[in-house]
Structure formats: structure tokens, C-alpha cells
Coordinates of C-alpha atoms in Angstrom, one line a residue:
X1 CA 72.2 -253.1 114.6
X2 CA 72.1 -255.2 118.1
X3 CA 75.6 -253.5 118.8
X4 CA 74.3 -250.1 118.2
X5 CA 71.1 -250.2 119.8
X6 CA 72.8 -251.6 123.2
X7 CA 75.3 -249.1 122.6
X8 CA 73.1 -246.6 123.1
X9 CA 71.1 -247.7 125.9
X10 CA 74.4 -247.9 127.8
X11 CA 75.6 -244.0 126.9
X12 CA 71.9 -242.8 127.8
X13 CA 71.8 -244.6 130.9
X14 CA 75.2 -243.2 132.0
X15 CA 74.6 -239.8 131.0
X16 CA 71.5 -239.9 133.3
X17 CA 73.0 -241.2 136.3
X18 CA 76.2 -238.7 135.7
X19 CA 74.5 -235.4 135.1
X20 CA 73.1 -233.3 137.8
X21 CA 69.6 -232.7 137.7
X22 CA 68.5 -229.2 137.5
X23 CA 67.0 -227.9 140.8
X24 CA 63.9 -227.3 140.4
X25 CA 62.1 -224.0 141.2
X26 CA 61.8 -222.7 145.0
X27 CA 59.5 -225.1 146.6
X28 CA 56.6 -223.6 149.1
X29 CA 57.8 -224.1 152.9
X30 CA 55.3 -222.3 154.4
X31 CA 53.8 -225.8 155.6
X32 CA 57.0 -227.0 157.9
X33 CA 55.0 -229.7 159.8
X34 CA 54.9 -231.0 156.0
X35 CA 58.4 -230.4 154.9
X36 CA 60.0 -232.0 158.4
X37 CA 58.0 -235.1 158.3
X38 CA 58.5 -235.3 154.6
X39 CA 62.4 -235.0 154.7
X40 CA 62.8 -237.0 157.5
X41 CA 62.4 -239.9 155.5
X42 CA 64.3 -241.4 153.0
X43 CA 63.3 -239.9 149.1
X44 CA 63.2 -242.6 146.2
X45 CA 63.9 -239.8 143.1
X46 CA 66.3 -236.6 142.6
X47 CA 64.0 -233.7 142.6
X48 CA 62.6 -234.8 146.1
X49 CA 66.0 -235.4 147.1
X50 CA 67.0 -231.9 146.0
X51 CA 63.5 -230.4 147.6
X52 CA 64.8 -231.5 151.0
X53 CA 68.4 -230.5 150.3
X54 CA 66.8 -227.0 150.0
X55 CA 64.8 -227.6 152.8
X56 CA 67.8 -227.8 154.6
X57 CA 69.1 -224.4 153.4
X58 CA 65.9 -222.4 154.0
X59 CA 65.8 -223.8 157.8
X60 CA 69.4 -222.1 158.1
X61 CA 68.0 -219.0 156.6
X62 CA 65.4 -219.2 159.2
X63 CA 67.9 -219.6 161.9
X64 CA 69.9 -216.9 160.6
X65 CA 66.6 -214.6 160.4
X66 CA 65.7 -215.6 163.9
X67 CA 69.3 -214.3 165.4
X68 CA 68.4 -211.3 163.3
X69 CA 65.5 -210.9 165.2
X70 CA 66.4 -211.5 168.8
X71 CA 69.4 -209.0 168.6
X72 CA 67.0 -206.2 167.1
X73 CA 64.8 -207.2 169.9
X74 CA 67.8 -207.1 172.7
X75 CA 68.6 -203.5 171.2
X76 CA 65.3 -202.6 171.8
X77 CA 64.7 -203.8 174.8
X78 CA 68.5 -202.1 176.3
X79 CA 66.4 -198.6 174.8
X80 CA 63.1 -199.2 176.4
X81 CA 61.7 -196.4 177.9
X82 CA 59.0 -196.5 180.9
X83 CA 56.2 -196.9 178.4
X84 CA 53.1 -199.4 179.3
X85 CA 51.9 -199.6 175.3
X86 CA 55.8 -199.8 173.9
X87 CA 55.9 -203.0 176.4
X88 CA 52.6 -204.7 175.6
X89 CA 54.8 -204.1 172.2
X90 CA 57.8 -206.1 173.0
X91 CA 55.6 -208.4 175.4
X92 CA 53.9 -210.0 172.0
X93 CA 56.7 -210.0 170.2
X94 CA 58.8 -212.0 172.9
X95 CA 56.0 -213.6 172.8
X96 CA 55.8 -214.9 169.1
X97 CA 59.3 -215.4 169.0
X98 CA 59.3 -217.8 171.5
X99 CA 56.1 -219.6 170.6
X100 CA 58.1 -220.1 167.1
X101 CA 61.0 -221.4 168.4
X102 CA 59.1 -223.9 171.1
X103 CA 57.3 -224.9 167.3
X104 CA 60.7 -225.6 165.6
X105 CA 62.2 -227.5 168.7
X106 CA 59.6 -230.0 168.6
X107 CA 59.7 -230.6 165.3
X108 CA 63.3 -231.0 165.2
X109 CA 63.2 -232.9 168.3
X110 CA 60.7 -235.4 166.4
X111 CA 62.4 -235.3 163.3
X112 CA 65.7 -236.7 164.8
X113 CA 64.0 -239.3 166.5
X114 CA 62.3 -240.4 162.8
X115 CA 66.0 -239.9 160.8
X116 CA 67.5 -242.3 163.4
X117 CA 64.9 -244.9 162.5
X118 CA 64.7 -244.4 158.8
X119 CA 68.8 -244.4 158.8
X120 CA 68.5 -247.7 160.5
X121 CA 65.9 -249.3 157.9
X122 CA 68.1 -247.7 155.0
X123 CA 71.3 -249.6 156.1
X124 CA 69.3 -252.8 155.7
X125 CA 67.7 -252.0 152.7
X126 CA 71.0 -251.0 151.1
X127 CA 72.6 -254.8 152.4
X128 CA 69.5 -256.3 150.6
X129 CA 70.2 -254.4 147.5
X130 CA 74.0 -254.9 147.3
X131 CA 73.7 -258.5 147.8
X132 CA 70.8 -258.7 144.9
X133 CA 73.3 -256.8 142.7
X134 CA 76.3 -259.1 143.4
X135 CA 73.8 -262.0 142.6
X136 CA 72.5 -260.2 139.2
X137 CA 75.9 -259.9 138.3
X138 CA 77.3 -263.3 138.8
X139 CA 74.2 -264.7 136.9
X140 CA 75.1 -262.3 133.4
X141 CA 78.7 -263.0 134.3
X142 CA 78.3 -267.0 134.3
X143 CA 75.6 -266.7 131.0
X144 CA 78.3 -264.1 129.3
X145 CA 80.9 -267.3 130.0
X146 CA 78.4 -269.7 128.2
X147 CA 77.4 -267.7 125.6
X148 CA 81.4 -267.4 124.8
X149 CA 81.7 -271.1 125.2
X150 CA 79.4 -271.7 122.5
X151 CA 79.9 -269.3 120.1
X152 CA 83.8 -270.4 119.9
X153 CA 84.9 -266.7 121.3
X154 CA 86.7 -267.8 124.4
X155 CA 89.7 -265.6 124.0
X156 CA 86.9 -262.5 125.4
X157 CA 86.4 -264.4 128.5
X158 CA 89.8 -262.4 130.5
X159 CA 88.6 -259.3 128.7
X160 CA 84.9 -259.7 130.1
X161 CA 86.0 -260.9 133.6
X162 CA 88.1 -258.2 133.9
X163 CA 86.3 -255.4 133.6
X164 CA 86.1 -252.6 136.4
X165 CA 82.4 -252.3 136.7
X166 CA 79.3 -253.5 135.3
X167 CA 79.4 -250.4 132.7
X168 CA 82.9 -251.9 132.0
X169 CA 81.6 -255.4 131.6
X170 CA 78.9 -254.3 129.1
X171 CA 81.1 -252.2 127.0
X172 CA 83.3 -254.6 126.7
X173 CA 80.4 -257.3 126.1
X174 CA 79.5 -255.4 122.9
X175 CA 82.1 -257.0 120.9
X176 CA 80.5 -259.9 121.2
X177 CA 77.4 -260.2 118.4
X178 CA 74.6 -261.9 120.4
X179 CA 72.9 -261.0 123.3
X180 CA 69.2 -262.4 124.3
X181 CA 66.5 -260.6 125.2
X182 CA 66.4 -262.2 128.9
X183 CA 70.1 -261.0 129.5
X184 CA 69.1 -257.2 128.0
X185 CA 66.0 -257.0 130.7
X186 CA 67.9 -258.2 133.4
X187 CA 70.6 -255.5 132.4
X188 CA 68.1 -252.5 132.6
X189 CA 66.5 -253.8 136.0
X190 CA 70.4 -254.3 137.3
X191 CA 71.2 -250.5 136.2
X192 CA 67.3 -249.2 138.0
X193 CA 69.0 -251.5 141.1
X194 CA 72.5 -249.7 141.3
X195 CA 70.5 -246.5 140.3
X196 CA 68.6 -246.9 143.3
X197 CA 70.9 -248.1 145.8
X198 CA 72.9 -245.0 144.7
X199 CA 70.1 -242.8 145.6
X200 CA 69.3 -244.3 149.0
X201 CA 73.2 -244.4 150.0
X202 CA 72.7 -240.6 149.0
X203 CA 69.7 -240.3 151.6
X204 CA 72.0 -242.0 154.3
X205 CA 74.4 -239.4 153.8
X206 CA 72.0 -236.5 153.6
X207 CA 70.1 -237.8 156.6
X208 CA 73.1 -238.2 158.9
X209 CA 73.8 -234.6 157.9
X210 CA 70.4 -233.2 158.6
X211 CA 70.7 -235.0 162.4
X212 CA 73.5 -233.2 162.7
X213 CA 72.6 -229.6 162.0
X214 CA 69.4 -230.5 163.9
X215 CA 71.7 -231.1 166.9
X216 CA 73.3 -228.0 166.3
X217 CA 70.0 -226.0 165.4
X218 CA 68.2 -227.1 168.6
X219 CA 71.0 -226.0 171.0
X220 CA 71.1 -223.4 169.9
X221 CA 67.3 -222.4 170.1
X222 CA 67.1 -223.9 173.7
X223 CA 69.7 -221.0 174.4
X224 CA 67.2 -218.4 172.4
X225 CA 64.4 -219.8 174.5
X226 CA 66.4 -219.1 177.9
X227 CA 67.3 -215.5 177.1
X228 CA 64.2 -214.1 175.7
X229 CA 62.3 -215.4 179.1
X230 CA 65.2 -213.7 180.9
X231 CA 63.9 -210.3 178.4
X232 CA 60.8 -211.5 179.5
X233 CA 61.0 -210.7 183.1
X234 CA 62.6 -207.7 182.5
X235 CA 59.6 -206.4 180.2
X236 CA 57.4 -207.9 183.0
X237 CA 58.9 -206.1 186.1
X238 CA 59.0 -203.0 184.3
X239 CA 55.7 -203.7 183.4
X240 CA 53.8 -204.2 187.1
X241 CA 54.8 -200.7 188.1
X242 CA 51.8 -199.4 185.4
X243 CA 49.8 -202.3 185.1
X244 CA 47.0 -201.6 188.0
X245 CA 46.3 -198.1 186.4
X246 CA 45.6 -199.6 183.1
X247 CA 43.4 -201.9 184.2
X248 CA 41.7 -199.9 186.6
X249 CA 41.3 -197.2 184.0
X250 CA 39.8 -200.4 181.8
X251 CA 37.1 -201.7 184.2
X252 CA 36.0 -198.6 185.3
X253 CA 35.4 -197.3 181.8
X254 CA 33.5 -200.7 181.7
X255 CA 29.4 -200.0 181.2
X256 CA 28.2 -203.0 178.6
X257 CA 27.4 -205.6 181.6
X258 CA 24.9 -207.3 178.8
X259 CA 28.1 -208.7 176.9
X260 CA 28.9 -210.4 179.5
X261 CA 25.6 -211.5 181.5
X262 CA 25.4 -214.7 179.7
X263 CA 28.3 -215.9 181.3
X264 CA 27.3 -215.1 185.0
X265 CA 23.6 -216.0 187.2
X266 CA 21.7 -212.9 189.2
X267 CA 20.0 -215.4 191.6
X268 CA 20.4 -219.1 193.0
X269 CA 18.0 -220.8 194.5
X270 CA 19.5 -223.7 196.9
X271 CA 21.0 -223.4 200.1
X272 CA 24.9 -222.9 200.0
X273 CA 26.7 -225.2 202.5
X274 CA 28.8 -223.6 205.1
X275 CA 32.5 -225.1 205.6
X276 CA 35.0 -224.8 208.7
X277 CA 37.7 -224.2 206.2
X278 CA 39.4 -223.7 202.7
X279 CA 41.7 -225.9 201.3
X280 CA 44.5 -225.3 198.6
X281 CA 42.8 -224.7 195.0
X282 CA 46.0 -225.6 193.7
X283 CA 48.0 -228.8 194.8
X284 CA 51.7 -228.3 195.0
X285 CA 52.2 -225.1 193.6
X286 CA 54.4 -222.9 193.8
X287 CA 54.1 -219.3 194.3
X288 CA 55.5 -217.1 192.2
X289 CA 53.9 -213.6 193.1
X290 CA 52.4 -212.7 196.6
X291 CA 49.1 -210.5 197.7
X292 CA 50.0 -206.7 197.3
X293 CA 53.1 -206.3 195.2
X294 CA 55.0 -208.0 192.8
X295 CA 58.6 -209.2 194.0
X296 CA 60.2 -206.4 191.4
X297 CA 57.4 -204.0 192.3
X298 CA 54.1 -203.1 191.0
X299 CA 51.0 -203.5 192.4
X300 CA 50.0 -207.3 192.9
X301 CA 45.9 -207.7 194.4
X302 CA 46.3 -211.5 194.2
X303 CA 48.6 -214.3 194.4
X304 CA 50.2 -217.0 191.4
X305 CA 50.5 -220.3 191.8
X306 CA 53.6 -220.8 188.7
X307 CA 52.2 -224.1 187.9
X308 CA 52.8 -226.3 184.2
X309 CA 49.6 -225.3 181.8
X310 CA 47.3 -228.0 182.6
X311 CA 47.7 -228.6 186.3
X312 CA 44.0 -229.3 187.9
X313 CA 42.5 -226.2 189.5
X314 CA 39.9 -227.1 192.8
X315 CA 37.4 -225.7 194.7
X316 CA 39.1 -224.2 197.9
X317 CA 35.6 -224.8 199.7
X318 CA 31.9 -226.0 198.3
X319 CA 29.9 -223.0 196.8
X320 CA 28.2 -222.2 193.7
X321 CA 30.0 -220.9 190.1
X322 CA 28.6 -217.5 189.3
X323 CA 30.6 -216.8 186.6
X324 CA 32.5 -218.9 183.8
X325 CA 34.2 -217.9 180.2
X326 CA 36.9 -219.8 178.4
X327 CA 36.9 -217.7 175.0
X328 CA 40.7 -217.6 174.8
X329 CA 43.4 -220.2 173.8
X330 CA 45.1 -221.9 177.0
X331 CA 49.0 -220.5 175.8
X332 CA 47.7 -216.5 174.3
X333 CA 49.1 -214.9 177.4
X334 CA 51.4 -212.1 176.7
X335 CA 51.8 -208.5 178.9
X336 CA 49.1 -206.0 177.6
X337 CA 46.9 -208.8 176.0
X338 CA 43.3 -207.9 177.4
X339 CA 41.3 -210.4 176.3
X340 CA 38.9 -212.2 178.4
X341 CA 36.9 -210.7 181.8
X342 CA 37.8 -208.8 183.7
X343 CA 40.1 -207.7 180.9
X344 CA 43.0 -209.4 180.8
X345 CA 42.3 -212.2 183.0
X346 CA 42.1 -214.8 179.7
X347 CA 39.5 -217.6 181.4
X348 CA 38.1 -216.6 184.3
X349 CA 36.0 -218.3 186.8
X350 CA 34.2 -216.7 190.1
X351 CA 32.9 -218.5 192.7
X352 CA 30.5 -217.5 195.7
X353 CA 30.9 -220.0 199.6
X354 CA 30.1 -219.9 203.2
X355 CA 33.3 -220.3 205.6
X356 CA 33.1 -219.9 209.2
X357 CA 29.6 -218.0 208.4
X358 CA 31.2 -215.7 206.6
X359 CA 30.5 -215.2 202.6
X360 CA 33.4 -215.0 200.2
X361 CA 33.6 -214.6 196.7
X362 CA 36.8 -216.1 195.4
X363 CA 38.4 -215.8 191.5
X364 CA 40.2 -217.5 189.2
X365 CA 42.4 -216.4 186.0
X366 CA 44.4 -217.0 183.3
X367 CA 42.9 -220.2 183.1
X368 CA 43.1 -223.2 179.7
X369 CA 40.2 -223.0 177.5
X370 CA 40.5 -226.7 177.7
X371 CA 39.6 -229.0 180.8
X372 CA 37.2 -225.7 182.0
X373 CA 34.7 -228.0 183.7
X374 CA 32.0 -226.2 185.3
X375 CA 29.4 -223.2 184.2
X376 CA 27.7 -220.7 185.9
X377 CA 24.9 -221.7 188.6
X378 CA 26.3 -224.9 189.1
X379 CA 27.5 -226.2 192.6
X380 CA 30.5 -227.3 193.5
X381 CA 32.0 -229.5 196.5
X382 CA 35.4 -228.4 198.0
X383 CA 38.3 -230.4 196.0
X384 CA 36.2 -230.7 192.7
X385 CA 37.9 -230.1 189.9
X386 CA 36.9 -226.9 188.1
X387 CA 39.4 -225.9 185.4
X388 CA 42.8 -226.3 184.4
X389 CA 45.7 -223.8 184.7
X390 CA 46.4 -222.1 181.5
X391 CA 48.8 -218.9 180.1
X392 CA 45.5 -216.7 179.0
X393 CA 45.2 -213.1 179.0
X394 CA 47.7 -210.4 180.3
X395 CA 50.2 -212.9 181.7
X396 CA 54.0 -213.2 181.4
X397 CA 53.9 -216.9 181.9
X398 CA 52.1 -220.2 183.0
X399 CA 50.1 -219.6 186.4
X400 CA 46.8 -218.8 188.2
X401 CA 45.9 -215.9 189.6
X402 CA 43.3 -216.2 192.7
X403 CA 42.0 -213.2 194.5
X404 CA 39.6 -213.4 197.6
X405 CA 36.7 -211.0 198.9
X406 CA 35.2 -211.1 201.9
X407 CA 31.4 -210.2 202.0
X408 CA 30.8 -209.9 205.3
X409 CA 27.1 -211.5 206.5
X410 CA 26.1 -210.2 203.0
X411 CA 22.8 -212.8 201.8
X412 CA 23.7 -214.7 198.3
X413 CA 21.1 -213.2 196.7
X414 CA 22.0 -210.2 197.7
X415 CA 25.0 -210.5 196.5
X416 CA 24.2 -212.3 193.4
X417 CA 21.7 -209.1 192.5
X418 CA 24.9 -206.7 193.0
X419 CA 27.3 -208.9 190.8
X420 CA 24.7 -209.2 187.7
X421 CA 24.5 -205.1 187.7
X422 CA 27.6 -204.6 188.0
X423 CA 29.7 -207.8 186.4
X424 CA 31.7 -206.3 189.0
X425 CA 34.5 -208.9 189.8
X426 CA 36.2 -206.6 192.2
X427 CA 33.0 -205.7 194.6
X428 CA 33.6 -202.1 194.7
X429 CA 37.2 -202.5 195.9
X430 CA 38.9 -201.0 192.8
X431 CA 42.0 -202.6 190.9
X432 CA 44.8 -200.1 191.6
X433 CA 44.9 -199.8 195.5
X434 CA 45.5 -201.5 198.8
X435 CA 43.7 -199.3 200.9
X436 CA 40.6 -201.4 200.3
X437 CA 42.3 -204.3 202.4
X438 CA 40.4 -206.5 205.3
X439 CA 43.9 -205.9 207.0
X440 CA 44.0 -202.4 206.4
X441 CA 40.3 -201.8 208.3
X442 CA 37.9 -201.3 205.2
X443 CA 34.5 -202.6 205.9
X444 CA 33.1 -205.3 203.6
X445 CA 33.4 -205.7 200.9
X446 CA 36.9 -205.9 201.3
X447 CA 40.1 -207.7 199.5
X448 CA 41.7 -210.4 201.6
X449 CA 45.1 -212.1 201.3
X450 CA 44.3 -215.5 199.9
X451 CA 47.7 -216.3 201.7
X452 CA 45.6 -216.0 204.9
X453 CA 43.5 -219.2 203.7
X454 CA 45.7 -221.2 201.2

């Protein structure tokens, strides 16, 4: 009855160790900050370990979808027409596109850095477990010799000591009548061992792989990135030739000032200081897009400091803040997205200062909705830190856009009473023309080259 019973532990434990498990129904992926930290550890069971094998193959799906996607959107673009709402269009979707691949390289970027660390801890673990086996077996081995010894069955020992593998030893061990129950507990926990370090050699195996097609993945999505921002600045030089009629069109079809009056002051009450001077709002940036025109054309009626998102923004000169929003996330910015005021300028700041006794109003956009550090009505010394560059609004990329009117001798007050009628950030100088320039002779207010101060 012993014989049988062991018998049949032995055959049920093969069978379970031999057969596949059935994969199990299509897991969820929609989570993949879940799914890559998850499978970029080592799993202790079969049905995780076939979760993440599947993992695996949906990620290539995704790739495979995503090439999909950016040669429908190359085909597109090559038919693109002159057509301002067909490019906001292809604007968000480069947009997406790339915001989802930026998504997948950091995760893969992180997961690879976690495999290498859990492949390192399973290589120990899998020493530890080898050596514990080897031990376990050596113990049975050497009780299977003294159990032969004294039961007169010696002629089993070669049998016994010859066997393959520990399945082999026990099969073999069932010819002999008596086994305790010490020997049969430390035979199932030696089978749950080998079962084990089966599984986690597995994981080493399936890990290595996953680095690998990571590697693979991630070049090939730094290469996606680097061609849709060259699409990018196609859509966006096409795109400045018709922008300043839109928004032109936008503002002066503009009447609700109330919807934005809670975000601006109509008088001030202190003394503004007068400076000799600006300084740069903006250290060590580069400039991407001049006063006037765009370098591919289109009408440009500011300049861009191409900075990283984040970069401090300062006061060019001490003033007050007449006007502050941050309702938009820092990295929205995409061509034809007009959120924010004036529309499409994302996070917006304007500011009101006395330099060489003249007044200027000077404005900020496309600003981060975090690190915005001052409101409207509060003062401000020059070199203050008052926000942080962002990707907001109707932008093609990472920058600030600052524009600069001059006021003339024009009292604050009097100014301020203007602005809070009008929410006008332009002061009557329009958004689609040049011919409001100081330079060009218009009498204040008129638009100024912030080139001729910065």
C-alpha cells in the first residue's frame, strides 16, 4: 500500500512539472506602468510567468501598431494641403504619438535597469538553491544506504546510486518496502525546491530576453521620436504662414473680459520703481524664433527663447504682475491648441515697469503650470523668479514666447484702467501685422523688438 501510495505521488508530481499550463485568458494591459514594473521582476508561479510572456507579445503588437501609425501619418503629411484646421489635425496627433512613445521609452529605460538587478539577485538565489538540493540529496542518499544496511538489501545500493536523477532515484527506491515519514516530507519539499529553481532559471531566461527586445524596442522608438519632430517642423512652418489670422480673427471676436478679470488688477496703488535697464528674463537661452517672422515664414510678433521645460523665467526689470493664469498642463502644447489667454498662449503672465522713464508692458507664454510663482498685483524686483518655462498652448515645442509694448509716458493707472476693459494683451496693436512697430513710426502704444532690450 506504501509502494502504491509513493507511487503515485511520484507520477502526479511529474505530470505537473511536465505538462504545460493552459494560458490563461487575455490579461488587461491597459495599466502598463503596472505590467512593466510587474514583469520586470522575477515571478514565483506559471500563470504569472505566462501573464508576462504575453506581456511581451502585446508590447510587440503595440510596436507594430505604432509603425502602423507613423507611416499613415507620413502619408498624410506628404498629401497635406495648405489647410490651418487639417494641421492643428496632424499637430495633436504628432503630438500624441510622441507623448506615447516618450511614455514607453521611460518605462523601458527603467525596466532594464530593474531586469539587470533582479537577473543579478536570481543567479544568487539559484546557487543557494542548487547547493540546498545537492545537500537534500546526499542526506536521502546516505539514509537510503542505511536503511539498505539494515534491512539486509544491500544488493539495491548500485541500483539506487546509480540512478539519473532524483525521479530515477525514487523510482527505483520503491522496490524497497520501507520508507519513514521524515524521508517522504523531505522528498515533497526537495521536489517544491527543484520545482522552483526550475521556475526562477525560467525567469533568467525570460528576463535576459525581455532586456533584449527592450534594447531593440527603444532604438527603435528614439528613431520614431527623431522623425516625427522632423514632421513636426514641417507641420509647424507650414503652419506660421496662417497662424496670425487665426488668432487675430480669435481675439478680436473676443468680448467676455469678465472670464478673465479674475486673473488680472484694474488699479495699483504703490509707486512703480524706475530702472536704467532690462536684463535677460531668460538665462542662457537660446533663440529659436526672432521679432517679425518665423525663420520658414509666417508672421512672428515676438521672440522664443528654445529652452528645456522648467528652466527659471525672471523679471527683465522690477514692475508689478497685472495678469497671471496657469490653467493648462506644462507639456499640452501642440499647433492649433488654444487654450489659455490670449488664446493659445497656455500660461501666460503680463507685467507692467518703468525703464529709462518710459512704461512698458512686457508678456510671457507658453509657460509650466508648475513653478508659476507670482499673481496678479504683486511686485516684482528685476531677476525674481516668476515662472518656469513650459510647452502650453499653441506651441510646436518647449520655449517662451515674450513680447514687449511700449507705452509711451502713459500713467499706470491709466494703463491699468485700459487693460481691465479690454483684457487686451496686445494694446491695440493687433496680432496679424507689423505695421504697428516702434521701428516702423506708430505712436504708442506700439510693439517693440524685445531683441532691442534682451
Amino acid at each position: 500500500m506504501m509502494k502504491k501510495k509513493l507511487i503515485s505521488l511520484f507520477v502526479v508530481g511529474a505530470i505537473s512539472f511536465q505538462m504545460a499550463i493552459p494560458i490563461q485568458a487575455q490579461e488587461d494591459y491597459s495599466d502598463e506602468d503596472y505590467w512593466y514594473a510587474l514583469c520586470a521582476t522575477p515571478q514565483d508561479n506559471e500563470d504569472s510567468v505566462n501573464a508576462c510572456l504575453a506581456f511581451q507579445d502585446y508590447q510587440a503588437q503595440q510596436m507594430e501598431t505604432l509603425r502602423e501609425e507613423i507611416e499613415k501619418y507620413k502619408d498624410d503629411l506628404n498629401s497635406l494641403e495648405a489647410n490651418a484646421a487639417k494641421i492643428e489635425e496632424m499637430s495633436k496627433k504628432q503630438k500624441d504619438l510622441a507623448s506615447a512613445l516618450e511614455k514607453q521609452i521611460q518605462n523601458k529605460e527603467a525596466a532594464i535597469v530593474q531586469i539587470a538587478q533582479q537577473i543579478e539577485a536570481l543567479q544568487e538565489e539559484i546557487k543557494k538553491t542548487q547547493e540546498e538540493i545537492e545537500e537534500w540529496k546526499a542526506q536521502i542518499a546516505a539514509r537510503m544506504q542505511q536503511e539498505q544496511a539494515s534491512t539486509g538489501t544491500n544488493i539495491l545500493i548500485d541500483l539506487l546510486m546509480g540512478a539519473r536523477d532524483l525521479n530515477d532515484v525514487f523510482r527505483r527506491f520503491t522496490g524497497i518496502e520501507r520508507i519513514t515519514a521524515s524521508d517522504q516530507d523531505q522528498v515533497d519539499q526537495l521536489n517544491e525546491m527543484e520545482a522552483q529553481l526550475k521556475i526562477k532559471k525560467g525567469e533568467q531566461e525570460r528576463l535576459s530576453a525581455e532586456t533584449e527586445q527592450k534594447r531593440n524596442q527603444l532604438d527603435e522608438q528614439r528613431a520614431f521620436v527623431e522623425q516625427l519632430q522632423v514632421y513636426a517642423d514641417q507641420l509647424a512652418e507650414e503652419y506660421h504662414k496662417q497662424e496670425a489670422e487665426t488668432k487675430e480673427a480669435m481675439q478680436r471676436a473676443f468680448t467676455d473680459v469678465s472670464s478673465v478679470s479674475g486673473n488680472m488688477i484694474s488699479s495699483y496703488e504703490g509707486t512703480l520703481p524706475q530702472v536704467s535697464g532690462f536684463i535677460s528674463p531668460i538665462a542662457g537661452g537660446g533663440l529659436s524664433a526672432g521679432t517679425w517672422a518665423y525663420p520658414g515664414g509666417g508672421l512672428h510678433l515676438g521672440m522664443d527663447y528654445a529652452v528645456a521645460i522648467g528652466t527659471p523665467v525672471v523679471a527683465p526689470a522690477s514692475g508689478v504682475i497685472i495678469y497671471a493664469s496657469n490653467p493648462v498642463p506644462s507639456n499640452n502644447g501642440y499647433l492649433g491648441n488654444w487654450c489659455g489667454y490670449p488664446f493659445g498662449g497656455g500660461n501666460t503672465i503680463e507685467m507692467l515697469c518703468i525703464v529709462n522713464g518710459t512704461l512698458y508692458a512686457v508678456s510671457f507664454a507658453h509657460l509650466a503650470q508648475e513653478g508659476f510663482a507670482v499673481s496678479a498685483g504683486q511686485s516684482v524686483s528685476a531677476g525674481q523668479v516668476i515662472a518656469l518655462t513650459g510647452n502650453s498652448g499653441n506651441s510646436s515645442g518647449p520655449h517662451c514666447h515674450i513680447e514687449v509694448y511700449n507705452l509711451g509716458n502713459m500713467d499706470i493707472n491709466t494703463a491699468l484702467a485700459r487693460f481691465s476693459a479690454s483684457a487686451d494683451f496686445a494694446w491695440g496693436t493687433g496680432w496679424a501685422t507689423t505695421s504697428t512697430a516702434c521701428e516702423a513710426g506708430y505712436p504708442t502704444p506700439c510693439r517693440e523688438r524685445p531683441e532691442r532690450f534682451f
